[in-house]
Coordinates of C-alpha atoms in Angstrom, one line a residue:
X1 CA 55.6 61.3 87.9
X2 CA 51.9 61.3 87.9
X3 CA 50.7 58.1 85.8
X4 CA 47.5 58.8 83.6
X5 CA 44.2 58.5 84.5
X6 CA 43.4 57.0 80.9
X7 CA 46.2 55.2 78.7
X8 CA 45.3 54.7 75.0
X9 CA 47.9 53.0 73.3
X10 CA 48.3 51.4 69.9
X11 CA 44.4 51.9 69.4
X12 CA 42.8 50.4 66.2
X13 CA 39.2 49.9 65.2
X14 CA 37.8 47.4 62.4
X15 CA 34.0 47.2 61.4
X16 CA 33.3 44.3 59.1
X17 CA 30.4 43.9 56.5
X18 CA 30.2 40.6 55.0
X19 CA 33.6 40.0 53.6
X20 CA 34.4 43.6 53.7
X21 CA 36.9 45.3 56.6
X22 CA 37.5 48.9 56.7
X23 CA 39.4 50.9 59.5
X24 CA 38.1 53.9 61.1
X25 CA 41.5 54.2 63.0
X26 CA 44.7 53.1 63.1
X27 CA 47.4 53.1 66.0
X28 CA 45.5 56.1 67.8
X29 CA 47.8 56.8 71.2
X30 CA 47.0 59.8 73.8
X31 CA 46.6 59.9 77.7
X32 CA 44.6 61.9 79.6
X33 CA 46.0 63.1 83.2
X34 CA 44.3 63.8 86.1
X35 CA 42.0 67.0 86.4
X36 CA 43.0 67.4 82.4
X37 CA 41.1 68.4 79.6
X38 CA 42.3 67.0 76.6
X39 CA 40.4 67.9 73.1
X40 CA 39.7 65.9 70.3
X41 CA 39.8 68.0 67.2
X42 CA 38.6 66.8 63.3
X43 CA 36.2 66.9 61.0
X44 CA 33.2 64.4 60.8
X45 CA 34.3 61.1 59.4
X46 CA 37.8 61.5 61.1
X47 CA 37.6 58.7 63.8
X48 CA 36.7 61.2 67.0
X49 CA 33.4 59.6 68.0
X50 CA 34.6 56.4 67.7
X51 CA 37.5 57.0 69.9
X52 CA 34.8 58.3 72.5
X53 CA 32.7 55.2 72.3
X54 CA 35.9 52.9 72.0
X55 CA 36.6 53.9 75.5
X56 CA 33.4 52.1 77.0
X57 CA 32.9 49.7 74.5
X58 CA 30.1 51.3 72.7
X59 CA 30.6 50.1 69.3
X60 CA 28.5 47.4 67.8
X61 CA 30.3 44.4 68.3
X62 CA 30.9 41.7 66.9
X63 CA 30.9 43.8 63.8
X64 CA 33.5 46.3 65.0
X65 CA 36.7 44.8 66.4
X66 CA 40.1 46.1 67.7
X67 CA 43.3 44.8 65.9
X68 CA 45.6 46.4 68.1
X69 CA 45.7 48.4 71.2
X70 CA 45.0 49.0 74.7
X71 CA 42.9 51.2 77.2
X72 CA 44.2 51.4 80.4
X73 CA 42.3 52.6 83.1
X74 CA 42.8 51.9 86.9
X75 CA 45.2 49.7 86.1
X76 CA 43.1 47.0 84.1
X77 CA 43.0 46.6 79.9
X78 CA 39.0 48.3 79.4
X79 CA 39.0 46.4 76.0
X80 CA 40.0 42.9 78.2
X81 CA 37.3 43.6 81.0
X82 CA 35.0 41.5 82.2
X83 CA 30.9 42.9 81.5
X84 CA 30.7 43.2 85.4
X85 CA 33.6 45.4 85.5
X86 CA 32.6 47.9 82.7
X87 CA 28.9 47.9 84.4
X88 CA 31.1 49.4 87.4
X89 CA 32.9 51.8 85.5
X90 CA 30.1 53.0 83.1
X91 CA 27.9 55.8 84.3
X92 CA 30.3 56.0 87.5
X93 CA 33.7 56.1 87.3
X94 CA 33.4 57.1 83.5
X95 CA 30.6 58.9 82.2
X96 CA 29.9 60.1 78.3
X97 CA 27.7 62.9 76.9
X98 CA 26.3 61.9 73.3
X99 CA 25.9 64.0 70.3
X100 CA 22.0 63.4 69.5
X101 CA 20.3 63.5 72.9
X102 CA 17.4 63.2 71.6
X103 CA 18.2 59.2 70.4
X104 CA 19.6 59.2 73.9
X105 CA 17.3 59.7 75.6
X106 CA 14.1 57.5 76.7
X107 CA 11.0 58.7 75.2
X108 CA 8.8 56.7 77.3
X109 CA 10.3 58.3 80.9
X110 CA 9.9 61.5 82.5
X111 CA 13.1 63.6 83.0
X112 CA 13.0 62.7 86.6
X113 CA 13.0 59.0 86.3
X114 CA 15.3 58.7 83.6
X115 CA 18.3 61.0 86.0
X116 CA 16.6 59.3 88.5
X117 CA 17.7 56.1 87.6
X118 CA 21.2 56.8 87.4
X119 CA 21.1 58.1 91.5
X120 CA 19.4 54.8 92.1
X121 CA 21.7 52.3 90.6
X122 CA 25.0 53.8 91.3
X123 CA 24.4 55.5 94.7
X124 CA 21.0 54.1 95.8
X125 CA 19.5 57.6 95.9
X126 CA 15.6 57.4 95.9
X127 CA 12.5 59.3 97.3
X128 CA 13.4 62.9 98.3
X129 CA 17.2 62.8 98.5
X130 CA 17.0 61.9 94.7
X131 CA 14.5 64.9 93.9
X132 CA 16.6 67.4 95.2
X133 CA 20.0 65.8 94.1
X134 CA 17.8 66.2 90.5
X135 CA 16.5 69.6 90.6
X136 CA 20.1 70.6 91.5
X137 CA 21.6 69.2 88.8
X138 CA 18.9 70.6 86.5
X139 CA 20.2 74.4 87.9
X140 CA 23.6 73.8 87.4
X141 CA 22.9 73.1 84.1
X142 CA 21.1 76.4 83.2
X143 CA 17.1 74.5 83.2
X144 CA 15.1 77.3 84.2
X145 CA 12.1 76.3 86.4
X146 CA 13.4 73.1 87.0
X147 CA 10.7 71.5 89.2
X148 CA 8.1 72.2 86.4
X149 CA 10.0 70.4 83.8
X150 CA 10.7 67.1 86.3
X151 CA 7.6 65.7 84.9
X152 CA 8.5 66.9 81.5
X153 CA 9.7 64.3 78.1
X154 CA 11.9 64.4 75.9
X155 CA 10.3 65.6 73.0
X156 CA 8.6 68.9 74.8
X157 CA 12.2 70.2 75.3
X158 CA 14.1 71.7 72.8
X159 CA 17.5 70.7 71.1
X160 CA 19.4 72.7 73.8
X161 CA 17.2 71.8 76.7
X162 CA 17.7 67.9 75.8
X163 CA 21.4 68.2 76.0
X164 CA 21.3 70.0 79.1
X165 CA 19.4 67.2 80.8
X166 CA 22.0 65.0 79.0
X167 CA 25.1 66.5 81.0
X168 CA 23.2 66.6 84.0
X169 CA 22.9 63.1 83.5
X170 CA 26.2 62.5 82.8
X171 CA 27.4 64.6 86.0
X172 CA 25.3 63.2 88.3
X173 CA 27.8 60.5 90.0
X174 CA 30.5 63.0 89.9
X175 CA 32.7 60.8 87.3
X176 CA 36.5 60.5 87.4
X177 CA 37.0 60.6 83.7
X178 CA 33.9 62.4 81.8
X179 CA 33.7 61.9 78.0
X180 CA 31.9 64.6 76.0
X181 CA 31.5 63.7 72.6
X182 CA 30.0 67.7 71.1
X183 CA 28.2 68.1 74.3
X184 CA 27.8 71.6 73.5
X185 CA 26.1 70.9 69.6
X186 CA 23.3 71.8 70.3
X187 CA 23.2 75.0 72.9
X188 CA 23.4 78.7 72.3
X189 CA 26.3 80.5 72.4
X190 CA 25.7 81.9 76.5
X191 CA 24.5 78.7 77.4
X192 CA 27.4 77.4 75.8
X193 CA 30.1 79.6 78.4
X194 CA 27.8 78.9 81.2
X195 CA 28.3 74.8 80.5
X196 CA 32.2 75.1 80.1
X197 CA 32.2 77.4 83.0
X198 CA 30.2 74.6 85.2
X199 CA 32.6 72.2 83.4
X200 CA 35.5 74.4 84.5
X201 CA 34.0 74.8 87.9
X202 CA 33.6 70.7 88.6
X203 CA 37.1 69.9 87.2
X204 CA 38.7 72.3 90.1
X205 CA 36.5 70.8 92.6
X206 CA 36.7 66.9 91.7
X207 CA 39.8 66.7 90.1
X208 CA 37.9 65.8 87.0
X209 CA 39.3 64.8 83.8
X210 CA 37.5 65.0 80.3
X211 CA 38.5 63.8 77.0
X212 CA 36.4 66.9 75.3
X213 CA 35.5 65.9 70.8
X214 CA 34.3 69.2 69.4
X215 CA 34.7 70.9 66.3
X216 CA 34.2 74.3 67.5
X217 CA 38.3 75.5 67.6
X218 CA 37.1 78.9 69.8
X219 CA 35.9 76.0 72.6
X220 CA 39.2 74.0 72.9
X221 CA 41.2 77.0 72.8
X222 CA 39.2 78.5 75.6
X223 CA 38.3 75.0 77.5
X224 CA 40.9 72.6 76.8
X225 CA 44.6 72.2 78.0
X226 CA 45.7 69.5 75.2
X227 CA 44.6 68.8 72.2
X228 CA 45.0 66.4 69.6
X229 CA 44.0 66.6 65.8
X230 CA 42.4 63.6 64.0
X231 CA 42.0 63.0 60.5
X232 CA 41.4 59.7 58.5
X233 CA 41.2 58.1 61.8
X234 CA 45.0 59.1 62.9
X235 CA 46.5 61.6 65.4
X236 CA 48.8 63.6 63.0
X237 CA 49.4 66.4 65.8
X238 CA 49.0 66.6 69.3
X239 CA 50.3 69.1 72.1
X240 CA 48.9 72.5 74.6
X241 CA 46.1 74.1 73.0
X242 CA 48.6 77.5 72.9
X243 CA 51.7 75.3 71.1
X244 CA 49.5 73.8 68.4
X245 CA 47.0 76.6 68.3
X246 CA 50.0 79.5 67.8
X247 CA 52.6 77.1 65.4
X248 CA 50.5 74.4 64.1
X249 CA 53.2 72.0 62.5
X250 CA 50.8 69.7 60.4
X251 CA 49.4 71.1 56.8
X252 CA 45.6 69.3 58.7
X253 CA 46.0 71.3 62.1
X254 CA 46.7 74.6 59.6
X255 CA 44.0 74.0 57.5
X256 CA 41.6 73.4 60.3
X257 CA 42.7 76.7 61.9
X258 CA 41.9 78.8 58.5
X259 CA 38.5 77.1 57.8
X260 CA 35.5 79.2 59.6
X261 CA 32.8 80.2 57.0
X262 CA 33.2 83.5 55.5
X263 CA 31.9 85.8 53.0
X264 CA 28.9 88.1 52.4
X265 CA 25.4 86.9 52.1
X266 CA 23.7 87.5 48.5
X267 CA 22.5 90.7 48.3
X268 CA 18.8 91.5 48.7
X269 CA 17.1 92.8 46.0
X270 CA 13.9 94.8 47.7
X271 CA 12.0 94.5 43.9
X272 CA 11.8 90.2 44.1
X273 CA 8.6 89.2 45.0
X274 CA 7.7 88.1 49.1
X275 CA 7.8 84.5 49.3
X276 CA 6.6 84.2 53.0
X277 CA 4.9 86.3 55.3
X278 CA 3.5 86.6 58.9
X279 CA 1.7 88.7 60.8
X280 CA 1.3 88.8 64.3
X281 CA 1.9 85.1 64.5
X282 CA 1.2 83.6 67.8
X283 CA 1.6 79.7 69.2
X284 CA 0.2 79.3 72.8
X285 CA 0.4 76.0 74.8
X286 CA -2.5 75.6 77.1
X287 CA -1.0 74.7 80.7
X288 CA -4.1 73.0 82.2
X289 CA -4.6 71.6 86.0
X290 CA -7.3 70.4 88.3
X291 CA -9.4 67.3 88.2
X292 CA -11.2 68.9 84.9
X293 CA -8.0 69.6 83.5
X294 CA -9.3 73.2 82.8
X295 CA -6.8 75.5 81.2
X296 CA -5.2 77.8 83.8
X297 CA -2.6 79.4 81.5
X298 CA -0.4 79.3 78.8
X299 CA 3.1 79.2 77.3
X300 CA 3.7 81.4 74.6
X301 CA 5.8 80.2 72.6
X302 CA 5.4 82.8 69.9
X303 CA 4.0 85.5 70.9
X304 CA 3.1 88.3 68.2
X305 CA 6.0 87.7 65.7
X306 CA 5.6 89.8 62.3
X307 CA 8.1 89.1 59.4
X308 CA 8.5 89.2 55.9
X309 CA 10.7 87.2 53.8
X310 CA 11.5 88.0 50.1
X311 CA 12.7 85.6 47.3
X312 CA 16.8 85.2 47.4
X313 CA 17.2 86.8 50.9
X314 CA 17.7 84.9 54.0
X315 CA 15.9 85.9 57.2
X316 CA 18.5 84.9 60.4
X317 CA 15.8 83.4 63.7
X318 CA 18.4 83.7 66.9
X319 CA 18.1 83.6 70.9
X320 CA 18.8 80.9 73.1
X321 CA 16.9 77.9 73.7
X322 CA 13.7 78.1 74.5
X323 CA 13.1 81.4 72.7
X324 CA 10.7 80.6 70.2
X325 CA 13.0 80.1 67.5
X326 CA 11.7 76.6 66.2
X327 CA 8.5 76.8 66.7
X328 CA 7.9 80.2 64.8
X329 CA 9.8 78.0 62.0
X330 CA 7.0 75.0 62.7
X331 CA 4.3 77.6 62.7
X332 CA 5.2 79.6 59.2
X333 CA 5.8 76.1 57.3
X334 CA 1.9 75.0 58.9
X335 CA 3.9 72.0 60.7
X336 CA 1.7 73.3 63.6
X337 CA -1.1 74.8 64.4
X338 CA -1.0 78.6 64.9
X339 CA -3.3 82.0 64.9
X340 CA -2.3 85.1 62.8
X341 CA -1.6 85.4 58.8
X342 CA 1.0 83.2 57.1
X343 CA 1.3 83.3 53.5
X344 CA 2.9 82.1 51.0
X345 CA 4.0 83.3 47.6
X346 CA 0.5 85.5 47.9
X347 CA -1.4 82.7 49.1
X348 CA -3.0 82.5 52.7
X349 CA -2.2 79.6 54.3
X350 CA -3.1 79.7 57.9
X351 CA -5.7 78.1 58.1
X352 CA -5.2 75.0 55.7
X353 CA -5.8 71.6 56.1
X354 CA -2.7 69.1 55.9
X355 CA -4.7 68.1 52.4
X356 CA -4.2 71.8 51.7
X357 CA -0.8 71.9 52.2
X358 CA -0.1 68.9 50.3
X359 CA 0.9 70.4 46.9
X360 CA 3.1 73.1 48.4
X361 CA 5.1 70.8 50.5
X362 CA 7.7 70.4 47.8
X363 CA 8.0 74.4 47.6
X364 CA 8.2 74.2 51.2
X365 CA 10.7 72.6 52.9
X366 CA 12.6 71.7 56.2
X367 CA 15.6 70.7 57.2
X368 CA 15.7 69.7 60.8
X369 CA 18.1 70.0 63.7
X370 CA 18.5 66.4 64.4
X371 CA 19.2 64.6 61.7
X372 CA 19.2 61.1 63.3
X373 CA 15.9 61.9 64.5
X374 CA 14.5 62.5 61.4
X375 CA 15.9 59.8 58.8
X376 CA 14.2 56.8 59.2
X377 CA 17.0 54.0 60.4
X378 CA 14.8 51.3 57.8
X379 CA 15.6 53.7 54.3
X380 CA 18.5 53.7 52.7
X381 CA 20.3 57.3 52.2
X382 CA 19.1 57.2 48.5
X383 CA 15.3 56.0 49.4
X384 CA 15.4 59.2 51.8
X385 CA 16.1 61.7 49.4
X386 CA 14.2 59.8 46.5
X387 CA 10.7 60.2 48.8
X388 CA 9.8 63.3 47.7
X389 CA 10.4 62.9 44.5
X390 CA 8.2 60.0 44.3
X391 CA 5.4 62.0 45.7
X392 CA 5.8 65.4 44.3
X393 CA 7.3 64.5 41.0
X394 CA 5.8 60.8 40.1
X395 CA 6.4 61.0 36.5
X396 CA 10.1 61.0 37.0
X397 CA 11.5 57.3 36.1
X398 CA 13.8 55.5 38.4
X399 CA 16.7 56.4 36.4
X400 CA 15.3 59.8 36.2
X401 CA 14.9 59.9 39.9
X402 CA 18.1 58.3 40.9
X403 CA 20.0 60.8 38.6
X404 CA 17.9 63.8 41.0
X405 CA 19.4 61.6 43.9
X406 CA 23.3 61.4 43.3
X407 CA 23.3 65.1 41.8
X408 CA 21.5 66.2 45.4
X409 CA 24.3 64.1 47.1
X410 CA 27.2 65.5 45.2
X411 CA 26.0 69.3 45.8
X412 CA 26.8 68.7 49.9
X413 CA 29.8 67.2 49.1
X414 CA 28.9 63.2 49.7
X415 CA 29.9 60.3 47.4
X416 CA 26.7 59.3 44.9
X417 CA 27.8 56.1 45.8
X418 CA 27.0 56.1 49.5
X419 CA 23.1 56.5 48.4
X420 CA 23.2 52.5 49.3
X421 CA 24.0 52.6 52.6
X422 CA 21.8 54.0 56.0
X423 CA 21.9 56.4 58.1
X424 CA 23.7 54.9 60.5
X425 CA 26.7 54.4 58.5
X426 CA 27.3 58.0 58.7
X427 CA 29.1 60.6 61.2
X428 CA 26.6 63.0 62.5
X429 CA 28.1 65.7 60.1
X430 CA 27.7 63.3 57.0
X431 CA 23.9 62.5 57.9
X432 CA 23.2 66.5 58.3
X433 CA 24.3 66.9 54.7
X434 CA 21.9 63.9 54.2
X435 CA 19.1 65.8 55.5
X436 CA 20.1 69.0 53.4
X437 CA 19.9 66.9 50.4
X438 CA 16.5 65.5 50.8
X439 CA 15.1 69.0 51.4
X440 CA 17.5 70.6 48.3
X441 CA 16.4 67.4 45.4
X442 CA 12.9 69.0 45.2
X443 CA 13.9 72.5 44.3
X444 CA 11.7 74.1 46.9
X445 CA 11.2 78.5 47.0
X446 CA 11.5 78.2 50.2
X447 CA 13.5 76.5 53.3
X448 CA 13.4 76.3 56.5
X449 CA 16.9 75.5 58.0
X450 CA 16.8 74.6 61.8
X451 CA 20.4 75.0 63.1
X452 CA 21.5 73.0 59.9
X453 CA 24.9 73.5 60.8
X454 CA 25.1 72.6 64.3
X455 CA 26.5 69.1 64.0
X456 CA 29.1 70.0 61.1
X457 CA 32.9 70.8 61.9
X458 CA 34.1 74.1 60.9
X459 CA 35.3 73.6 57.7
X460 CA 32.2 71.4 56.5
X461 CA 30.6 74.4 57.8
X462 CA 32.3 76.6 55.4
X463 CA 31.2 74.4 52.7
X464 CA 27.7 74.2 53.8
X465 CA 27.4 78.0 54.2
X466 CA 28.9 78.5 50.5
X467 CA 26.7 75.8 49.0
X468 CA 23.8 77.3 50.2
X469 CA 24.2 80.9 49.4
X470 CA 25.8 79.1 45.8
X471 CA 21.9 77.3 45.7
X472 CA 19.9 80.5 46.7
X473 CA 21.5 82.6 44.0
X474 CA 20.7 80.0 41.3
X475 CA 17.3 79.4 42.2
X476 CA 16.4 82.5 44.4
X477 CA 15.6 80.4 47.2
X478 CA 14.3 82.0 50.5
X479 CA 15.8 80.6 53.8
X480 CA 14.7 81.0 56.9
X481 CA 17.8 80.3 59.1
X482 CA 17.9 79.3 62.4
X483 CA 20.8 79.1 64.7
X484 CA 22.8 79.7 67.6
X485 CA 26.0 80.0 66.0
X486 CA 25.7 83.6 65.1
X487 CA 29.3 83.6 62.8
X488 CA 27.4 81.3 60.5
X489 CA 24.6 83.5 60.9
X490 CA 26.4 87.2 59.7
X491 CA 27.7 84.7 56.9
X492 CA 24.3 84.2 55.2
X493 CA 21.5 86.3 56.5
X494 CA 20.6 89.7 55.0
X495 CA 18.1 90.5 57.8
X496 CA 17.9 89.4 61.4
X497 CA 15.5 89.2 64.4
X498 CA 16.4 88.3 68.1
X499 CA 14.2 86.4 70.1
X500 CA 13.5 85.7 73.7
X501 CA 10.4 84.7 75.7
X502 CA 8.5 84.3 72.4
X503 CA 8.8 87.7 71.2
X504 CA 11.5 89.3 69.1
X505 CA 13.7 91.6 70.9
X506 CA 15.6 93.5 68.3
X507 CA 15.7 93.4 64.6
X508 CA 16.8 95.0 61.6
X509 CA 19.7 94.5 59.0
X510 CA 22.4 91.6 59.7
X511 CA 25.3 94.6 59.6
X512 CA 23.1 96.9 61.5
X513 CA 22.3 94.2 64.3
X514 CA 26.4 92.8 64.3
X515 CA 28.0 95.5 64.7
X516 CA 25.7 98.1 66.8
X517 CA 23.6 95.7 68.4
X518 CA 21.0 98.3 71.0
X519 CA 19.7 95.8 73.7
X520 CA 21.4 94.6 76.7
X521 CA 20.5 90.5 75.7
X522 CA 21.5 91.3 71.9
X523 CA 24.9 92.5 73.0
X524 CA 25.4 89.7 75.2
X525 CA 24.6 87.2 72.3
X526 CA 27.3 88.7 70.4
X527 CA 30.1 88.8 73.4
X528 CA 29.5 85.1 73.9
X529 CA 29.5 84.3 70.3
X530 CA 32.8 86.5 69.4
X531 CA 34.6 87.0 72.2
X532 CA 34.4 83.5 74.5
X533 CA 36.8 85.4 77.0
X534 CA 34.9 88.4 77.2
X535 CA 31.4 86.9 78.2
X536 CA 29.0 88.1 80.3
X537 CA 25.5 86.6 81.1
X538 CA 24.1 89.1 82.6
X539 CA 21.9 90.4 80.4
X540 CA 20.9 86.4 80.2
X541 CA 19.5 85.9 83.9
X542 CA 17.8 89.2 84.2

């Protein structure tokens, strides 16, 4: 009988805080065979990430320790090995994909170097050799134009382009054992099937195994030939994805498999005043070149988008990476600098100053895709929220303010009493609904919500979706919603444009544009996003 590539056995994890222990697991066993993909499954807090990074010894020790267990691989004990021995093993014979490439990656290095790197000190790959062995990892992974982004950073790539450059990274030594920890978060739906299918592709070829943690359910039933279902940092079911899929035998696996959000969005009400508006909104890039560094050209971002967006409707952004979708957000909330009208609530705000937009910043408000990115590591979760309230709304006392803070908290569904600890004390799930509270304590009109559902599991998802519809009918907030995941879309949006290149494709009504989508790239947004099995990309690479 074939013996495992990777053994966990008897696996249990500790963190300590002073005098304080708490386990995130307890007596977590699974193996992963050769050329087998075996998926993780649970919602945030459930143990999955720390499974991932238990595996290379990524947790920050001493403060997390391991009471029992083992991790076999190649025959040794991973949690006995010497620091030589996992430098050998790390990045080579096991490689891991991270949730948040963006705290990943180095912001300091170029794309090249930082792949680079990896060729250089685990195959000794420089000069020419190394350029090409980059640019053709950076077309397997769906970069277009890959030698113009080689000189590219981090932060002039968006969400999906990061996490692209991530898995190149991560497949660059052509790993035994590759450890994905929601290595699809942040892509759109057709990038999403052309990753698994590369995935798919280098597991036949290699013999590759991957321990894949998701909490997309339509991805491990496509993807994955095991899975195994985590919750309060235990395996309560495991089995083939068909077996546990078809007669889940734990209450968890069943209510996992119901949870997907669902319901109508409010309905619009064409008489409610326009909160924002733009016309013919436009964000170009110069591209400049030559000693001079003259501009030669541009990239247009945004390229002539018009849209209105009334109070108590929600206006779904979607396309693929790349497409604009972000920055047209960036633009309307004058986070960047952009030509054509914006207004809001009547008032014409293109062209004011950051002392301008002062005042409306707590009627205006953001909730970003990363959410590690964006809370500060040094604030603790209620210092966050409590920001805005300080500057918008000083005459609130502290009581006054903490009372704004836990009440924000408990409307997405976290403890008030976490509001001591930081950021990283949370799952990526948990610090989303952080972020979503610190835009939500100010009461704003209007919202800009960048994929704020990305790094939730399904049935946080659900609750997300139904607390924000729950807070827009209340308040008659206007959301601008952008996202990939096009089932949370038809949950909440009233109205919905497609964009690609910059420009919006197709638009109209959410039911119009889900169920009789008329161009070729909108149709093939929906067959990726519905129907995993029934993708085609075509439409995508013309």
């Amino acid at each position: 009988m074939t013996e495992p590539l990777l053994s966990v056995r008897d696996l249990s994890v500790a963190f300590h805080q002073g005098k304080e222990t708490s386990r995130a697991m307890d007596g977590v066993s699974f193996d992963i065979m050769p050329g087998e993909v075996v998926a993780l499954v649970g919602e945030s807090g459930s143990g999955k990430s720390v499974t991932a990074n238990s595996i290379l010894r990524l947790l920050p020790y001493p403060a997390a320790s391991h009471p029992s267990g083992e991790i076999i691989f190649g025959g040794h004990d991973l949690l006995k090995a010497s620091d030589q021995m996992l430098r050998q093993v790390r990045g080579n014979d096991i490689t891991m994909i991270f949730q948040e490439p963006m705290t990943s990656l180095n912001p300091l290095h170029t794309i090249e170097k930082q792949i680079g790197e990896i060729l250089d000190l685990h195959q000794g790959m420089t000069g020419q050799a190394a350029r090409a062995r980059i640019l053709e990892l950076l077309n397997q992974v769906g970069i277009r134009e890959p030698e113009k982004r080689l000189q590219a950073y981090p932060h002039q790539l968006s969400g999906g382009q990061r996490q692209r450059v991530m898995i190149a990274m991560a497949l660059a030594n052509r790993p035994k054992l590759l450890v994905a920890d929601e290595p699809t978060t942040a892509l759109d739906v057709t990038v999403q099937a052309q990753i698994l299918e590369l995935l798919s592709r280098l597991k036949g070829e290699h013999g590759m195994s991957m321990l894949f943690i998701t909490h997309d359910l339509g991805i491990v039933r496509k993807f994955a030939d095991r899975v195994c279902v985590m919750t309060r940092g235990k395996i309560v079911e495991t089995g083939n994805v068909e077996d546990v899929f078809t007669h889940p035998q734990h209450e968890y696996t069943r209510h996992l498999l119901a949870s997907e959000p669902r319901g109508e969005p409010p309905v619009a009400d064409p008489t409610k005043p326009i909160v924002m508006e733009g016309q013919d909104v436009r964000v170009w890039f110069p591209i400049k070149a030559g000693l001079m560094r003259r501009v030669v050209d541009h990239v247009k971002a945004v390229d002539g988008v018009s849209l209105s967006l009334r109070a108590g409707e929600t206006l779904g952004v979607v396309g693929e990476s790349g497409s604009g979708k972000t920055t047209l957000g960036l633009a309307l909330a004058r986070l960047i600098s952009s030509e054509g009208r914006i207004a809001f609530i009547g008032n014409d705000i293109g062209n004011y100053s950051f002392k301008q937009m002062r005042p409306l910043r707590d009627r205006l408000q953001v909730v970003f895709q990363d959410p590690y990115g964006s809370l500060s590591p040094r604030m603790s979760v209620g210092e966050i929220i409590a920001e805005g309230l300080k500057v918008h709304e000083p005459s609130l006392s502290p009581d006054e303010r903490d009372e704004r803070v836990r009440w924000a908290l408990t409307e997405v569904g976290l403890d008030p009493d976490t509001r001591w600890r930081y950021p990283h004390e949370f799952s990526g799930g948990q610090r989303q609904r952080i972020a979503i509270a610190r835009a939500m304590v100010l009461k704003p009109r209007f919202v800009m919500l960048d994929e704020p559902t990305s790094a939730l599991d399904m049935t946080v998802q659900a609750q997300v979706v139904d607390l924000l519809r729950d807070l827009q009918k209340k308040h008659e907030l206007a959301y601008l919603f952008i996202s990939h995941d096009l089932k949370v879309v038809k949950a909440l949006a009233n109205h919905v444009i497609v964009m690609r290149g910059g420009k919006v494709v197709e638009e109209g009504p959410s039911e119009q544009i889900f169920q009789a989508p008329q161009q070729d790239y909108t149709k093939a947004l929906m067959a990726a996003a519905f129907d995993l099995r029934a993708v085609d990309t075509a439409a995508i690479s013309q």
